[in-house]
XYZ file of C-alpha atoms in Angstrom:
464
model
C -8.779 -53.036 -10.456
C -4.994 -53.316 -9.979
C -4.382 -50.449 -12.406
C -6.980 -48.336 -10.623
C -5.388 -49.090 -7.247
C -1.955 -48.091 -8.597
C -3.408 -44.864 -9.999
C -5.018 -43.963 -6.675
C -1.803 -44.755 -4.833
C 0.186 -42.569 -7.211
C -2.355 -39.776 -6.800
C -2.072 -40.091 -3.036
C 1.732 -39.767 -3.107
C 1.429 -36.809 -5.480
C -0.955 -35.075 -3.088
C 1.402 -35.656 -0.176
C 4.312 -34.268 -2.158
C 2.275 -31.228 -3.202
C 1.377 -30.670 0.431
C 5.045 -30.754 1.399
C 6.102 -28.159 -1.127
C 3.508 -25.495 -0.472
C 5.186 -22.164 -1.028
C 5.992 -19.944 1.929
C 4.918 -16.299 1.844
C 6.820 -13.209 2.951
C 4.251 -10.421 3.025
C 5.698 -6.905 3.379
C 3.558 -3.809 3.959
C 5.082 -0.318 3.876
C 3.230 2.729 5.204
C 2.778 5.987 3.225
C 5.358 5.283 0.511
C 4.504 7.201 -2.641
C 5.863 7.007 -6.194
C 8.689 9.526 -5.640
C 11.174 6.666 -5.329
C 13.703 5.299 -7.788
C 11.803 2.003 -8.019
C 9.024 3.788 -9.928
C 10.981 6.801 -11.172
C 14.595 5.948 -12.088
C 15.439 9.672 -12.114
C 14.354 10.101 -8.501
C 17.135 11.003 -6.043
C 15.318 8.911 -3.400
C 17.131 5.660 -4.080
C 15.478 2.414 -3.056
C 17.999 -0.246 -4.130
C 16.431 -3.029 -2.079
C 12.985 -2.505 -3.551
C 14.664 -2.654 -6.956
C 16.491 -5.794 -5.865
C 13.156 -7.421 -5.057
C 11.565 -6.204 -8.294
C 14.405 -7.799 -10.261
C 13.306 -11.168 -8.882
C 9.721 -10.925 -10.063
C 7.057 -8.559 -11.361
C 6.855 -4.846 -10.650
C 3.398 -3.373 -11.197
C 4.267 0.101 -12.437
C 0.677 1.328 -12.262
C -0.559 -0.096 -8.981
C -3.084 1.783 -6.859
C -4.334 1.532 -3.300
C -7.983 0.763 -2.624
C -8.335 3.716 -0.265
C -5.974 6.538 0.675
C -6.209 6.052 4.433
C -4.515 3.429 6.581
C -7.456 1.546 8.073
C -9.780 1.288 5.039
C -6.838 0.507 2.750
C -5.478 -2.292 4.900
C -8.891 -3.745 5.691
C -9.857 -3.802 2.014
C -6.564 -5.357 0.926
C -6.511 -7.955 3.705
C -10.167 -8.963 3.368
C -10.544 -8.604 -0.396
C -13.591 -6.362 0.054
C -13.817 -2.760 -1.085
C -15.071 -0.047 1.291
C -18.254 0.097 -0.784
C -18.878 -3.539 0.212
C -17.691 -3.468 3.820
C -18.742 0.039 4.825
C -15.236 0.618 6.264
C -14.349 4.100 4.997
C -12.378 5.792 7.785
C -9.459 5.233 10.141
C -11.938 5.338 13.031
C -14.093 2.523 11.617
C -14.212 -0.639 13.735
C -13.716 -2.966 10.790
C -14.104 -6.241 12.660
C -17.480 -5.131 13.964
C -18.432 -4.370 10.359
C -17.120 -7.730 9.074
C -17.229 -10.213 11.973
C -17.382 -13.301 9.726
C -15.011 -12.283 6.957
C -11.778 -14.271 6.826
C -8.663 -12.226 6.338
C -6.008 -13.438 3.935
C -4.013 -14.604 6.959
C -6.945 -16.686 8.216
C -7.254 -18.296 4.797
C -3.655 -19.442 5.160
C -4.225 -20.613 8.725
C -7.104 -22.771 7.471
C -4.788 -24.187 4.806
C -2.304 -25.393 7.427
C 0.157 -22.499 7.416
C 1.930 -21.116 10.455
C 1.044 -17.432 10.343
C 3.287 -14.933 12.109
C 3.468 -11.166 11.918
C 4.966 -8.019 13.349
C 4.613 -4.249 13.106
C 1.826 -2.399 11.358
C -0.249 -4.891 9.380
C -3.713 -3.730 10.333
C -4.057 -0.128 11.434
C -2.752 -0.084 14.979
C -5.324 0.532 17.682
C -6.363 4.107 17.162
C -9.705 5.843 17.455
C -11.666 2.601 17.207
C -9.552 0.799 14.591
C -8.425 -2.622 15.787
C -5.709 -5.188 15.189
C -7.049 -8.681 14.474
C -5.499 -11.117 16.942
C -7.260 -14.117 15.365
C -5.369 -13.612 12.107
C -2.009 -14.653 13.602
C -0.586 -17.588 15.497
C 1.973 -15.213 16.959
C 2.286 -11.465 16.554
C 4.678 -8.748 17.737
C 2.771 -5.455 18.023
C 4.247 -2.282 16.637
C 6.567 -0.805 19.251
C 5.565 2.533 20.823
C 6.882 5.678 19.183
C 10.330 6.502 20.509
C 9.767 10.254 20.531
C 12.440 12.848 21.274
C 11.867 14.906 24.395
C 11.498 18.081 22.338
C 10.502 18.915 18.785
C 13.358 18.642 16.321
C 12.183 20.998 13.566
C 12.474 24.232 15.568
C 8.787 24.907 15.117
C 7.070 24.015 18.387
C 3.963 25.969 17.431
C 3.404 24.051 14.203
C 1.045 21.098 14.001
C 1.505 18.234 16.449
C 4.151 15.715 17.403
C 2.995 13.671 14.431
C 4.099 16.451 12.051
C 7.609 16.615 13.489
C 10.716 15.603 11.552
C 14.448 15.280 12.020
C 17.341 12.952 12.868
C 16.142 10.474 15.479
C 16.922 8.192 17.262
C 20.645 7.939 17.812
C 20.661 4.134 17.776
C 18.865 2.475 14.852
C 18.022 -0.484 17.075
C 15.650 1.784 18.992
C 13.401 2.347 15.990
C 9.992 0.751 15.564
C 10.907 -0.829 12.259
C 14.252 -2.289 13.307
C 12.447 -4.223 16.054
C 9.723 -5.358 13.662
C 12.252 -6.488 11.075
C 14.376 -8.239 13.698
C 11.373 -10.348 14.731
C 10.748 -11.321 11.110
C 14.418 -12.137 10.554
C 14.306 -14.547 13.495
C 11.259 -16.239 11.980
C 12.987 -16.587 8.605
C 16.061 -18.072 10.250
C 13.929 -20.563 12.166
C 10.928 -21.411 9.982
C 8.380 -23.950 11.244
C 9.509 -27.506 10.602
C 6.194 -29.127 9.790
C 4.215 -26.281 8.247
C 4.666 -23.730 5.491
C 5.178 -20.172 6.697
C 3.148 -17.014 6.113
C 5.129 -14.110 7.577
C 3.736 -10.560 7.566
C 6.104 -7.660 8.160
C 4.611 -4.181 8.610
C 7.151 -1.368 8.131
C 5.921 1.896 9.655
C 8.164 4.415 7.889
C 7.935 6.635 5.946
C 4.791 7.398 7.985
C 5.038 10.639 9.950
C 6.618 11.840 12.152
C 9.514 11.830 9.705
C 12.234 10.545 12.040
C 15.120 8.425 10.749
C 18.617 7.751 12.135
C 21.408 10.035 11.009
C 22.948 7.770 8.353
C 19.773 7.943 6.281
C 19.922 11.740 6.266
C 23.596 11.818 5.265
C 24.601 12.352 1.646
C 21.026 12.968 0.561
C 21.088 14.521 -2.900
C 18.940 17.537 -3.608
C 15.295 16.557 -3.315
C 13.304 18.837 -5.582
C 10.165 20.394 -4.228
C 7.046 19.092 -5.974
C 5.898 20.762 -9.161
C 3.081 23.155 -8.380
C 0.832 25.426 -10.389
C -0.426 28.708 -9.009
C -4.220 28.656 -8.761
C -4.168 24.910 -9.390
C -7.219 24.435 -7.210
C -9.411 26.908 -9.065
C -10.880 24.240 -11.353
C -11.716 21.787 -8.598
C -15.409 20.893 -8.313
C -17.428 21.381 -5.089
C -17.031 17.734 -4.085
C -13.249 17.990 -4.122
C -13.211 21.217 -2.120
C -15.541 19.746 0.474
C -13.476 16.564 0.809
C -10.142 18.391 1.100
C -11.324 21.141 3.443
C -10.352 19.452 6.705
C -6.752 18.880 5.584
C -5.998 22.369 4.212
C -4.368 23.306 7.507
C -1.308 21.172 6.797
C -0.305 22.890 3.553
C -1.313 26.339 4.795
C 0.652 25.796 7.981
C 3.720 24.614 6.087
C 3.768 27.663 3.813
C 3.490 29.992 6.819
C 6.210 28.079 8.649
C 8.535 28.214 5.660
C 8.199 31.998 5.540
C 8.910 32.271 9.240
C 11.744 29.728 9.290
C 13.124 29.489 5.714
C 14.118 25.992 4.686
C 11.526 24.231 6.854
C 9.560 22.912 3.878
C 12.717 21.600 2.190
C 13.816 19.938 5.423
C 10.385 18.327 5.733
C 10.715 16.847 2.230
C 14.279 15.712 2.915
C 13.131 13.988 6.108
C 10.480 12.069 4.148
C 13.207 10.954 1.724
C 15.386 9.806 4.630
C 12.490 7.750 5.982
C 12.034 6.110 2.571
C 15.723 5.174 2.541
C 15.349 3.763 6.045
C 12.312 1.674 5.050
C 14.196 0.392 2.010
C 17.070 -0.678 4.269
C 14.666 -2.771 6.361
C 13.491 -4.518 3.192
C 17.139 -5.238 2.451
C 17.601 -6.822 5.858
C 14.578 -9.044 5.226
C 15.855 -10.121 1.807
C 19.295 -10.909 3.245
C 17.683 -13.082 5.908
C 15.471 -14.818 3.368
C 18.396 -15.495 1.036
C 20.362 -17.160 3.803
C 17.396 -19.224 5.021
C 16.434 -22.789 4.213
C 13.180 -21.651 2.568
C 14.613 -19.111 0.121
C 13.868 -21.080 -3.042
C 10.263 -21.768 -2.122
C 9.064 -18.393 -0.841
C 6.731 -15.947 -2.537
C 7.513 -12.334 -1.645
C 4.810 -9.676 -1.862
C 5.486 -6.004 -1.157
C 2.970 -3.147 -1.220
C 2.275 0.222 0.326
C -1.098 1.029 1.859
C -1.243 4.365 -0.025
C 0.909 7.222 -1.240
C 1.530 10.653 0.244
C 1.392 14.253 -0.982
C 4.323 16.509 -0.147
C 2.752 19.648 -1.594
C 1.435 18.458 -4.942
C -1.888 20.205 -5.623
C -1.243 22.284 -2.476
C -1.810 19.242 -0.305
C 0.238 17.489 2.362
C -0.955 14.091 3.638
C -2.940 11.299 1.990
C -6.783 11.389 2.190
C -7.370 12.330 -1.454
C -8.220 10.778 -4.811
C -5.365 12.160 -6.909
C -2.403 10.273 -8.386
C 0.180 11.053 -5.739
C -2.027 9.688 -2.962
C -3.043 6.487 -4.692
C -0.086 5.375 -6.844
C 1.984 2.882 -4.842
C 4.852 0.374 -5.104
C 3.605 -3.201 -5.604
C 5.871 -6.184 -6.295
C 5.283 -9.929 -6.453
C 8.115 -12.428 -6.721
C 6.818 -15.985 -7.093
C 9.298 -18.774 -7.868
C 8.469 -20.667 -11.068
C 5.690 -18.207 -11.879
C 7.120 -14.711 -12.304
C 9.967 -13.968 -14.676
C 12.852 -11.908 -13.302
C 12.754 -8.206 -14.157
C 9.137 -8.306 -15.331
C 7.177 -5.063 -15.485
C 3.418 -4.903 -15.760
C 2.085 -1.551 -16.962
C -1.591 -2.462 -16.643
C -3.374 -0.334 -14.024
C -4.368 -2.576 -11.103
C -5.617 -1.883 -7.620
C -4.877 -3.917 -4.516
C -8.116 -5.888 -4.623
C -6.014 -8.272 -6.741
C -3.765 -9.219 -3.840
C -6.129 -11.491 -1.857
C -7.263 -13.702 -4.797
C -3.759 -13.699 -6.317
C -2.159 -15.141 -3.191
C -4.863 -17.773 -2.883
C -4.217 -18.915 -6.444
C -0.420 -18.784 -6.215
C -0.442 -21.014 -3.156
C -3.096 -23.439 -4.373
C -5.729 -22.386 -1.835
C -9.430 -22.538 -2.590
C -10.768 -19.601 -4.575
C -12.985 -17.186 -2.645
C -15.781 -16.005 -4.924
C -16.770 -13.243 -2.499
C -13.690 -11.175 -3.339
C -14.291 -7.836 -5.021
C -11.088 -8.213 -7.059
C -9.653 -10.756 -9.440
C -6.455 -12.776 -9.424
C -3.511 -11.133 -11.172
C -1.788 -14.470 -11.837
C -2.460 -14.064 -15.598
C -0.449 -10.815 -15.447
C 2.337 -12.482 -13.492
C 2.632 -15.096 -16.222
C 2.260 -12.548 -19.031
C 2.458 -8.856 -18.032
C 0.912 -7.883 -21.368
C -2.102 -10.165 -21.012
C -5.543 -8.691 -21.562
C -6.787 -7.123 -18.313
C -10.307 -5.752 -18.364
C -10.690 -4.694 -14.738
C -10.315 -1.012 -13.810
C -8.123 0.288 -10.993
C -10.523 1.977 -8.573
C -9.732 3.895 -5.393
C -12.256 5.115 -2.835
C -11.939 7.699 -0.109
C -15.077 8.284 1.915
C -18.519 7.058 0.985
C -19.366 7.495 -2.702
C -16.096 9.255 -3.582
C -14.254 7.194 -6.194
C -11.476 7.514 -8.737
C -10.648 5.286 -11.664
C -7.243 5.032 -13.332
C -6.624 3.778 -16.856
C -3.342 4.046 -18.723
C -4.375 7.457 -20.040
C -7.031 8.861 -17.731
C -7.767 9.597 -14.094
C -11.470 10.144 -13.526
C -12.851 11.191 -10.121
C -16.484 11.304 -9.068
C -17.509 12.755 -5.719
C -20.588 11.987 -3.661
C -22.299 15.167 -4.858
C -21.899 14.070 -8.486
C -19.155 16.592 -9.314
C -16.176 15.321 -11.305
C -12.529 15.647 -12.250
C -10.818 14.248 -15.341
C -7.103 14.332 -16.163
C -5.247 13.171 -19.261
C -2.007 11.651 -17.998
C -0.465 11.561 -21.464
C -0.247 15.353 -21.356
C -0.934 16.293 -17.763
C 0.879 13.970 -15.310
C 0.629 16.648 -12.589
C -3.167 16.717 -12.863
C -3.295 20.480 -13.270
C -6.109 20.779 -15.837
C -9.526 19.392 -14.984
C -11.172 18.433 -18.282
C -14.485 17.259 -16.852
C -16.508 20.244 -18.101
C -15.121 20.268 -21.629
C -17.885 19.266 -24.021
C -15.483 17.492 -26.383
C -14.630 15.082 -23.569
C -18.228 13.958 -22.990
C -17.846 10.549 -24.745
C -14.797 9.745 -22.599
C -16.640 10.707 -19.434
C -19.575 8.484 -20.349
C -17.297 5.457 -20.711
C -15.420 6.131 -17.494
C -18.580 6.711 -15.488
C -19.820 3.310 -16.601
C -16.631 1.647 -15.380
C -17.044 2.786 -11.788
C -19.052 -0.203 -10.722
C -18.346 -2.799 -8.098
C -18.608 -6.554 -8.198
C -21.038 -7.900 -5.625
C -19.835 -10.733 -3.379
C -21.575 -14.054 -3.905
C -22.477 -14.083 -0.224
C -24.753 -11.187 0.792
C -22.951 -8.412 2.641
C -25.373 -8.854 5.525
C -23.999 -12.364 6.017
C -20.422 -11.108 6.008
C -21.331 -8.591 8.700
C -23.178 -10.966 11.009
């Protein structure tokens, strides 16, 4: 009896100690950052030294993919652990909380576990056309500041597009930017973490989302940014499903080509402005890391960084996201977890962001949620070469899906038409192999892999 009492007492003290050392979480979301950055392409002139600095502390997923190439469905899927095919949230205009009234976000999971949960900036899609921020997911939240727009267009093309397609040097004072204010809030939280609770801090960085405005120092000394590789008649081998899906966004590329003929250099300036915004976003990450390093919680904080999707700058004659090709879906994704990840680790396994929700639960010792559509990537954090049998799947619109393996990108549209690209030989995705008879066995295997795990709890219950 005495020995049993001593054992229970020891177990009790161990539990208390474990409770005291729960890891903090710094959760960084970047908007529209594609793979044209030095983090993922060392030859890129768009240098992101602070993203590299973070990657050197943990694991960089070199083949990470968004769940959906649009802000609202991507963020909802990542933050709830449920794919659009489960939730029904496919568009920016979808009221996701109405679709999933009972689903706990990752932030609510941490609230339930005793964390103080704070956030700022663009975490969920800001209120736009029916898409809503989730107030219940935070103990305190600083909304994304309003756009500080110049009084006139900066790109000398007032007839082109809208204010959201503008670009240039703006504002004069960096402190007037959306992201400086967001980052400043998060820095204050890192400097003054809660005393009696672990911290979950979400920081949503808006750039490089359009309009492509960044202060002057981020435009200065920009090296030559090459225009994307293009192939004339690249779109000729697209199937009907692709043409139907991309039809509503053709105006952006067509408008840019017309503008560049009218005002030569406009297209190059547009690309340069995107690069400047990437540099600006990287600088905000640097400010966060500096604040974390000087804080009292530095040694016990997990840092996660991801982008909601990529962005085309003319690849495949497309500007914007809203597609199922590589440039739209390949994203930066980093996890640094003290005592778990090894510095300078690189994982080359294709993963999509459904891993994020279950991975954070496991890393922080929270109860597993069996309703997640993804699986924890902790095995890959411990061994980046571990066997990983789950495909990286992206969805844009109902029944339009792509799957990425190390070698292949396969796309199936809602009309049944298909695309297939061999990335060993065709990284630009110029040659659609889907109709080649010799490829039929590959197609059969890839078609079978586009399947979705069903949550243990019926979807109807999650929507009640």
